[in-house]
PDB file of C-alpha atoms in Angstrom:
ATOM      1  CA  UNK A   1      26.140  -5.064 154.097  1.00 37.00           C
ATOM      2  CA  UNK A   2      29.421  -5.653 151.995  1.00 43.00           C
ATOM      3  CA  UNK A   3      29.665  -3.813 148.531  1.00 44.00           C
ATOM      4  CA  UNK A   4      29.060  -7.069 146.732  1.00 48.00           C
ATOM      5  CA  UNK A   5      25.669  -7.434 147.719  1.00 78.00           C
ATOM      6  CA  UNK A   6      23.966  -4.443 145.130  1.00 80.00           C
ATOM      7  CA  UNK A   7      26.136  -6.326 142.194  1.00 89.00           C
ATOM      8  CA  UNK A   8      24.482  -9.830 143.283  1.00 90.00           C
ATOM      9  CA  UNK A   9      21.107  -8.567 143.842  1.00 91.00           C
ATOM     10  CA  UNK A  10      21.196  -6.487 140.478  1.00 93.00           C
ATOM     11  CA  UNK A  11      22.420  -9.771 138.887  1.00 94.00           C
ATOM     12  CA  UNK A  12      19.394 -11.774 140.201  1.00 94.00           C
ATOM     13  CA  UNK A  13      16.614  -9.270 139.501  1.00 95.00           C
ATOM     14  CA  UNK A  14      18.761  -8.796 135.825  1.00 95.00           C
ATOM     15  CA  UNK A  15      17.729 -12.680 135.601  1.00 96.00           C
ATOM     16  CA  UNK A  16      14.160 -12.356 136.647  1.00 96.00           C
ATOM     17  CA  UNK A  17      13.258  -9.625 134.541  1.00 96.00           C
ATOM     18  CA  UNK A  18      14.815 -11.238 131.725  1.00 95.00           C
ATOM     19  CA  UNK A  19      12.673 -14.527 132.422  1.00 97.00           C
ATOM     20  CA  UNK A  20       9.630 -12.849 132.876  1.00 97.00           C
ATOM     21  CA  UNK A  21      10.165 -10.499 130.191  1.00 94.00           C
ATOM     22  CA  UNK A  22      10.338 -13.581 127.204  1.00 94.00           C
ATOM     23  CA  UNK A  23       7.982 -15.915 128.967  1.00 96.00           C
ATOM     24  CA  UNK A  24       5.904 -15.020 126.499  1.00 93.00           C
ATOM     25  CA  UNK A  25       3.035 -17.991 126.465  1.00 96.00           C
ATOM     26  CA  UNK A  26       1.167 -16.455 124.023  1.00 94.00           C
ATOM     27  CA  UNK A  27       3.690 -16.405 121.286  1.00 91.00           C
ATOM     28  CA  UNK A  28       3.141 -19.449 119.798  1.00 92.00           C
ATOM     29  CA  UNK A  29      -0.730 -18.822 119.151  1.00 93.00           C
ATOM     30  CA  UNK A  30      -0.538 -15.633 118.771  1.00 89.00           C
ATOM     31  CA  UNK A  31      -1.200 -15.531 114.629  1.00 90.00           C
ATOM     32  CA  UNK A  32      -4.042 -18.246 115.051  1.00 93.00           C
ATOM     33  CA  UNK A  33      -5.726 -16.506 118.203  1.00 93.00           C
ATOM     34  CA  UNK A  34      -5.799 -13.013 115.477  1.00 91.00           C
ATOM     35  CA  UNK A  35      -7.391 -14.922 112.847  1.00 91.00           C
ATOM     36  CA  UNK A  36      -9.435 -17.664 114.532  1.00 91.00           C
ATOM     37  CA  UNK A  37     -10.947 -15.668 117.698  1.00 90.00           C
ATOM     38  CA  UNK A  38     -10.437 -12.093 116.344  1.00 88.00           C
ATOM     39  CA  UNK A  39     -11.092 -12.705 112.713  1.00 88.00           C
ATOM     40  CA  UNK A  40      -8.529 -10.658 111.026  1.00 88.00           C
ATOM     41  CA  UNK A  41      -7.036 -11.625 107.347  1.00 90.00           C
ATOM     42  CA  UNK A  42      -3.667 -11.656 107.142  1.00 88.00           C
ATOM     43  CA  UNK A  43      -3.755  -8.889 105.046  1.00 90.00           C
ATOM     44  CA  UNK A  44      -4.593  -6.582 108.104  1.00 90.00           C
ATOM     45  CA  UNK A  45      -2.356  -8.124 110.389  1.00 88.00           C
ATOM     46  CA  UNK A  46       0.252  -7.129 108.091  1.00 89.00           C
ATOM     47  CA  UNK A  47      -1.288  -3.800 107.587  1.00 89.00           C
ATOM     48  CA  UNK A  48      -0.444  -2.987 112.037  1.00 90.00           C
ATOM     49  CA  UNK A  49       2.648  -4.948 111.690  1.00 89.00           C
ATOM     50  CA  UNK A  50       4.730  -2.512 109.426  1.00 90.00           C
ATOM     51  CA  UNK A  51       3.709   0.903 111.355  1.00 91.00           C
ATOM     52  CA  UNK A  52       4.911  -1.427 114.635  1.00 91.00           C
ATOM     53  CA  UNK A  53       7.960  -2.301 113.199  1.00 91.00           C
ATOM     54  CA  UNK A  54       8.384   1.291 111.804  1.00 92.00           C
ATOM     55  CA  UNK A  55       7.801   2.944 115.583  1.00 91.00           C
ATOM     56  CA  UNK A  56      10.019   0.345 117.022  1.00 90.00           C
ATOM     57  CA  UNK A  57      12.725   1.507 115.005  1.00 87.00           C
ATOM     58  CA  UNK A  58      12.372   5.260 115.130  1.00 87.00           C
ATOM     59  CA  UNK A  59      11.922   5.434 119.019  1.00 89.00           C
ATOM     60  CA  UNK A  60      15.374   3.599 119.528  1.00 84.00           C
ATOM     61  CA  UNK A  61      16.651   6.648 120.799  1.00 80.00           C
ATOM     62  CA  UNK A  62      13.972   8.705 122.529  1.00 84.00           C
ATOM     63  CA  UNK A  63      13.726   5.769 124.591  1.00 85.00           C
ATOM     64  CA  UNK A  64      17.163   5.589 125.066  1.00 81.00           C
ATOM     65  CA  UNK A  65      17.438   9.639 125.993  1.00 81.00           C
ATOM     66  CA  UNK A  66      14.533   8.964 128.498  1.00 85.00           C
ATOM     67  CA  UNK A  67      16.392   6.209 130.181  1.00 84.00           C
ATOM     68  CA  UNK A  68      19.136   7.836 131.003  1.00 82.00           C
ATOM     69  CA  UNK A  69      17.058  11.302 131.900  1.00 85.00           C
ATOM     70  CA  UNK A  70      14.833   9.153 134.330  1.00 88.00           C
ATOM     71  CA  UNK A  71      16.454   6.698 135.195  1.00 88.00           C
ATOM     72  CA  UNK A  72      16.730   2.867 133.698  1.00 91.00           C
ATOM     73  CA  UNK A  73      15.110   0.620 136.654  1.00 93.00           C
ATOM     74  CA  UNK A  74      11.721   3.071 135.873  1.00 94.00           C
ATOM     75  CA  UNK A  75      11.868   2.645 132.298  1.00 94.00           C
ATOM     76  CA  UNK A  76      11.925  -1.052 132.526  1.00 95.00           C
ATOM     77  CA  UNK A  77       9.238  -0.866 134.726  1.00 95.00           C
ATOM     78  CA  UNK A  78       7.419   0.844 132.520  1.00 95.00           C
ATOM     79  CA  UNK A  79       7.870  -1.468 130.163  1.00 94.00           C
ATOM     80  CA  UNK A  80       6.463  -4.350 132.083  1.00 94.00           C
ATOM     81  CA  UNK A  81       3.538  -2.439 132.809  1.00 95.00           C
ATOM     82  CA  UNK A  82       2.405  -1.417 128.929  1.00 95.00           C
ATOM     83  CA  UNK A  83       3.245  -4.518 127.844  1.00 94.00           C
ATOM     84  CA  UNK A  84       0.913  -6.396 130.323  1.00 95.00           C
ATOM     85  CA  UNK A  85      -1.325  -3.622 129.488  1.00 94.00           C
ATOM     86  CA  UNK A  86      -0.791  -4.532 125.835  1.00 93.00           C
ATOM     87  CA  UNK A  87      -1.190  -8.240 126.436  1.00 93.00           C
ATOM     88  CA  UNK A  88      -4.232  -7.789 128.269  1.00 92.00           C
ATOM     89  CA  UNK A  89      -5.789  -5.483 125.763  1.00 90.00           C
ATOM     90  CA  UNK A  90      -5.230  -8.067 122.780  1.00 90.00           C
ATOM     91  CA  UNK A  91      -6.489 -10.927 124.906  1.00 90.00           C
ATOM     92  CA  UNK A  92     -10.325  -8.479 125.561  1.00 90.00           C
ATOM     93  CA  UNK A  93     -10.168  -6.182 122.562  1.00 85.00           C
ATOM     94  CA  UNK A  94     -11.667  -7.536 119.090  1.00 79.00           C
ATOM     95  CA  UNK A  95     -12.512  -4.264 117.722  1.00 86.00           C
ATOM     96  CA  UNK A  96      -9.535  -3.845 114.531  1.00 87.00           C
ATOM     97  CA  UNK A  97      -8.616  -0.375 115.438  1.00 88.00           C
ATOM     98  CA  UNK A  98      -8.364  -0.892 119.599  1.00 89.00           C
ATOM     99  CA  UNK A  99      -6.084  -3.823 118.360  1.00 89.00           C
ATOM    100  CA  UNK A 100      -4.026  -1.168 116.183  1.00 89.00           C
ATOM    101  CA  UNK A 101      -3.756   1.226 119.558  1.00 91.00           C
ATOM    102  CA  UNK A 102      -2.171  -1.793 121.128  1.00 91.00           C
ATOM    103  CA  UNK A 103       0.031  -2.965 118.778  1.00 90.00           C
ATOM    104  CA  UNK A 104       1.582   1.228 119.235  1.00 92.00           C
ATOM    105  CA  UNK A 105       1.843   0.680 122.704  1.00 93.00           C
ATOM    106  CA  UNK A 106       3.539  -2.995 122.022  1.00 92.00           C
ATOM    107  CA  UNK A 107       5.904  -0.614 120.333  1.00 92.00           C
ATOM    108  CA  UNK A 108       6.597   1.484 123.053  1.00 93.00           C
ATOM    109  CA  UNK A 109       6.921  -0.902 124.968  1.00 92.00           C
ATOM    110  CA  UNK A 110       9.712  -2.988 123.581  1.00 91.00           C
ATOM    111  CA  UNK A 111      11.771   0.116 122.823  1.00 91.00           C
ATOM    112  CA  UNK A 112      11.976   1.214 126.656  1.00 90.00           C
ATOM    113  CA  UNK A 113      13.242  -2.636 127.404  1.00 86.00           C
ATOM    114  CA  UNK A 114      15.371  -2.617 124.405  1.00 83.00           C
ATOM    115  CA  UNK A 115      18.990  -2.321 125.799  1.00 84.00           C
ATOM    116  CA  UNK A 116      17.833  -0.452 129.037  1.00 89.00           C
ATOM    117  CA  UNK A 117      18.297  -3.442 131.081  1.00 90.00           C
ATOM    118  CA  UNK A 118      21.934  -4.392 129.814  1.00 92.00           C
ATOM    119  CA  UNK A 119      22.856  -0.928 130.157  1.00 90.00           C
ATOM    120  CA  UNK A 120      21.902  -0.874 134.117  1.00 93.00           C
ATOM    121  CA  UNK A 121      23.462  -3.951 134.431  1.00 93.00           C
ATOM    122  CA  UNK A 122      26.581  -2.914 132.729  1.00 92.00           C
ATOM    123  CA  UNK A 123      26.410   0.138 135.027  1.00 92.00           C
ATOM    124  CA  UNK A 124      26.078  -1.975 138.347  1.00 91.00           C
ATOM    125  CA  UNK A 125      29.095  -4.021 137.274  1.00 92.00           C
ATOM    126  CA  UNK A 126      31.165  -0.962 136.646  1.00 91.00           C
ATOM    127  CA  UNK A 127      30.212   1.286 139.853  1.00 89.00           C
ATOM    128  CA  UNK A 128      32.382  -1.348 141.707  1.00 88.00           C
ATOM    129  CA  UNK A 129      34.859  -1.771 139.525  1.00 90.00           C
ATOM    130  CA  UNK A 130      33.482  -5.499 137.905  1.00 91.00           C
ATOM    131  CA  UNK A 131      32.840  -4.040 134.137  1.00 88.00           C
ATOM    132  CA  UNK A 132      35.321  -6.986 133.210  1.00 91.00           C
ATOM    133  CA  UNK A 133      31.934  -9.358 134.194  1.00 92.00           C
ATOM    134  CA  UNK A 134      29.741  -8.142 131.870  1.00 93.00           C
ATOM    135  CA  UNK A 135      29.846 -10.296 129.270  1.00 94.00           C
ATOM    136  CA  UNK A 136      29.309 -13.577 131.752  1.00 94.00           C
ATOM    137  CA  UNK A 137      26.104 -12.016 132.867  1.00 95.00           C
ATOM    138  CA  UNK A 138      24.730 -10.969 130.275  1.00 94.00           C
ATOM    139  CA  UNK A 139      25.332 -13.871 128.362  1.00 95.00           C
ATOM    140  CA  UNK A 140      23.366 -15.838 131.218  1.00 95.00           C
ATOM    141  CA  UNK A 141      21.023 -13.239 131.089  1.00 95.00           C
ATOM    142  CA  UNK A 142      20.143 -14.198 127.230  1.00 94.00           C
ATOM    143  CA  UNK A 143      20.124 -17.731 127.982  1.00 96.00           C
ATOM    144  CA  UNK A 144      17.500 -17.117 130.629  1.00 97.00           C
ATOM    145  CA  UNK A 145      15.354 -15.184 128.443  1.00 95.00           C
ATOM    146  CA  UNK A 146      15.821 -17.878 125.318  1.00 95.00           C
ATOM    147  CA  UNK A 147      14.761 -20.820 127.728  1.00 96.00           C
ATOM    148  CA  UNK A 148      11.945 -18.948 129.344  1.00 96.00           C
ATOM    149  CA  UNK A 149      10.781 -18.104 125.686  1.00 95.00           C
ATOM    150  CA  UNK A 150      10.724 -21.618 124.291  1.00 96.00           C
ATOM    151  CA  UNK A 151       9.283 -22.965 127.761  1.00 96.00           C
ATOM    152  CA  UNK A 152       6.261 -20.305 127.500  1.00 96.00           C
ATOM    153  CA  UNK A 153       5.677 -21.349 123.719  1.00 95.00           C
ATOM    154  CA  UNK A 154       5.505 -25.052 124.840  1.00 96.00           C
ATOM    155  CA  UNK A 155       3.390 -24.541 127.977  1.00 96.00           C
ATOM    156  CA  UNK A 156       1.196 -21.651 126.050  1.00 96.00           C
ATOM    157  CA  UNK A 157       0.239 -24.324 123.418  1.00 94.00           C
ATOM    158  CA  UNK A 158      -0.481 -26.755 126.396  1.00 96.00           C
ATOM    159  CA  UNK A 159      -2.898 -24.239 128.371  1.00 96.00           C
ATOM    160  CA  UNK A 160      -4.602 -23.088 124.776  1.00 95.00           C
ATOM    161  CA  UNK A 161      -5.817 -26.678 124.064  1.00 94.00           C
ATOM    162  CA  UNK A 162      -7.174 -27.126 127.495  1.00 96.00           C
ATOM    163  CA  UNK A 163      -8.285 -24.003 127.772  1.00 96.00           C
ATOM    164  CA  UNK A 164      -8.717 -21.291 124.997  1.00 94.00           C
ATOM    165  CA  UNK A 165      -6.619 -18.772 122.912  1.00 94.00           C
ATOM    166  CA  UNK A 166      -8.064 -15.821 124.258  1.00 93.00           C
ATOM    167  CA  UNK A 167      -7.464 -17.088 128.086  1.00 95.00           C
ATOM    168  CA  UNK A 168      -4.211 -18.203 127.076  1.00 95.00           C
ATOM    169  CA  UNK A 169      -3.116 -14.757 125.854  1.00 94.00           C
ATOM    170  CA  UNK A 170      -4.973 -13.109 128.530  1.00 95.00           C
ATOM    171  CA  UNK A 171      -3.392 -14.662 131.186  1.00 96.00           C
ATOM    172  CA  UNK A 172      -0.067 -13.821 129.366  1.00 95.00           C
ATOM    173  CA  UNK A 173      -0.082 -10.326 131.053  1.00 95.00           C
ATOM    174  CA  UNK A 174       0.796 -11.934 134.236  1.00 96.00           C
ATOM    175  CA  UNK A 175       4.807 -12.169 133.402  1.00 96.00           C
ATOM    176  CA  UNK A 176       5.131  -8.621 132.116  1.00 96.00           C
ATOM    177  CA  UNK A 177       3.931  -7.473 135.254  1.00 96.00           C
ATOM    178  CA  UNK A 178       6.252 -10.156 137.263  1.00 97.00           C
ATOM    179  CA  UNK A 179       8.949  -8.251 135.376  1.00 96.00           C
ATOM    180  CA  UNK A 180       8.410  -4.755 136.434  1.00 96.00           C
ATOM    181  CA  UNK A 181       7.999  -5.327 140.065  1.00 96.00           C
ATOM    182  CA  UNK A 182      11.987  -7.317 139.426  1.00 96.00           C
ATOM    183  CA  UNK A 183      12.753  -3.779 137.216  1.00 95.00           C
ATOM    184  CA  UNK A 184      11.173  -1.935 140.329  1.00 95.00           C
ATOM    185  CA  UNK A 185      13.434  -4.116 143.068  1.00 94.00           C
ATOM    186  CA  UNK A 186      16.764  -2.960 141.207  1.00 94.00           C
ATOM    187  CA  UNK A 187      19.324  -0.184 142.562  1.00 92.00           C
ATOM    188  CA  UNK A 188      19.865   2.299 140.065  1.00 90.00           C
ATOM    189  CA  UNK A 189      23.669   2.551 139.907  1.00 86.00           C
ATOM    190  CA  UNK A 190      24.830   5.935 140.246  1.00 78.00           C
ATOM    191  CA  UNK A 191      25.885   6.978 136.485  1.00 69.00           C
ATOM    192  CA  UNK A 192      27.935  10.178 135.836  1.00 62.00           C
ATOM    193  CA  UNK A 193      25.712  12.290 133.282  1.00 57.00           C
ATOM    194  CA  UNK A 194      26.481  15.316 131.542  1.00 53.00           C
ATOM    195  CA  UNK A 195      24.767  18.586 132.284  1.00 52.00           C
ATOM    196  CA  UNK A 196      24.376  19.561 129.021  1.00 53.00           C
ATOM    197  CA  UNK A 197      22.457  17.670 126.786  1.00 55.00           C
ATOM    198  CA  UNK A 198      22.419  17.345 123.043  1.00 61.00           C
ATOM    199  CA  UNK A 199      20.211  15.062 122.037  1.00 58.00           C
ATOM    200  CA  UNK A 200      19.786  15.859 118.360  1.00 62.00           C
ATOM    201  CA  UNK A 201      23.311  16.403 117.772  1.00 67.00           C
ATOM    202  CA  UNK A 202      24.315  13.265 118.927  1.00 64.00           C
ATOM    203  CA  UNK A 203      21.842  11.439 116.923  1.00 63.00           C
ATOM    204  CA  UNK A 204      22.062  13.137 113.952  1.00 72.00           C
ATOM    205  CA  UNK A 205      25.950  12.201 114.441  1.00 71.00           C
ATOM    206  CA  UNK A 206      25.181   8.767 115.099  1.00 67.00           C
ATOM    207  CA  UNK A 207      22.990   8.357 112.086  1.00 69.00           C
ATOM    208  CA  UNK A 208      26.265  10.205 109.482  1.00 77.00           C
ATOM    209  CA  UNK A 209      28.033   7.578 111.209  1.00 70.00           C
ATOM    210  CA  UNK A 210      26.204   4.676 110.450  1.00 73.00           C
ATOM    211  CA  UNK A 211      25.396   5.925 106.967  1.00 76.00           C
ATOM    212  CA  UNK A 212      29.424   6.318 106.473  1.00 80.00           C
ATOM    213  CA  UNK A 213      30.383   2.899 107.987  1.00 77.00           C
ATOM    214  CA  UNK A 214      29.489   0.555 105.587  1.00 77.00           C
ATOM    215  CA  UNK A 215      29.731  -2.748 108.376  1.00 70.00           C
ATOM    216  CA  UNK A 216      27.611  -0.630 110.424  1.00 59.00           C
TER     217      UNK A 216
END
């Protein structure tokens, strides 16, 4: 085993999670399957889309914090799992508020993949000295994840006319869970962390920061 093989393998998995993780067939039918199969108004799928926005935004950085305190290969694969979980729930669920639990854990779960995955690659790249790379594989990386987004959208429309919306989006659970056995497959890189932690500090820093920097 040479010490290029953990890069490539990182690389590849990097790609399949990101394929898996935007091959999202039930995007495109997602608004009609709420209001044609589930019955909701607009009105109320507004009403869970600002608290989901809202959570996604303030659990940037827990989610970040808990990355790097368990580990970023299990917090993408934790990701993978609630969102199939999500997924799933939307496609069997038609009770309002069991729809409102799962858009919270929709919220959860894009803030543990958010970042998390470019950071371990990042990491890989620079435990053997390939940092300089980053920006080639990660730019693939996005390109994979754009492609496998408009492909599911396409086919997702395809399978919903000869099929249903519900089995459509039900079925959509399957490439959330592709992803976390790719987030599962990773090596964690080793990363050096501090021993002392200050979590609040740090964020409350960040947030004077951002507040002060007017491009930020």
């Amino acid at each position: 085993v040479t010490a290029m093989d953990p890069v490539r393998r990182n690389v590849w998995l990097y790609y399949a999670f990101s394929f898996f993780s935007f091959f999202l067939i039930w995007g495109g039918i997602w608004i009609k399957y709420l209001i044609e199969d589930r019955g909701l108004e607009l009105r109320w799928i507004l009403a869970m889309d600002l608290p989901f926005w809202l959570l996604v935004a303030l659990l940037q950085a827990p989610t970040g914090a808990l990355a790097d305190y368990i580990g970023r290969k299990r917090v993408l694969a934790l990701s993978g799992l609630l969102y199939s979980a999500t997924i799933l729930g939307f496609g069997l669920t038609s009770n309002y508020w069991m729809l409102f639990f799962d858009y919270i854990i929709w919220a959860v779960a894009m803030t543990t993949q958010t970042g998390a995955n470019d950071a371990l690659l990042y990491d890989t790249l620079k435990e053997h000295n390939r940092e300089g790379e980053y920006q080639k594989y990660v730019g693939r990386g996005w390109a994979i994840g754009l492609g496998a987004g408009l492909g599911g959208v396409v086919l997702g429309g395809m399978i919903a006319h000869v099929t249903s919306l519900a089995f459509t989006v039900q079925i959509g659970a399957i490439a959330p869970l592709v992803a976390m056995f790719a987030a599962l497959a990773m090596r964690e890189p080793h990363r050096e962390v501090s021993e002392s932690r200050h979590y609040w500090r740090d964020l409350s820093g960040a947030l004077r920061f951002a507040w002060a920097a007017p491009q930020v």
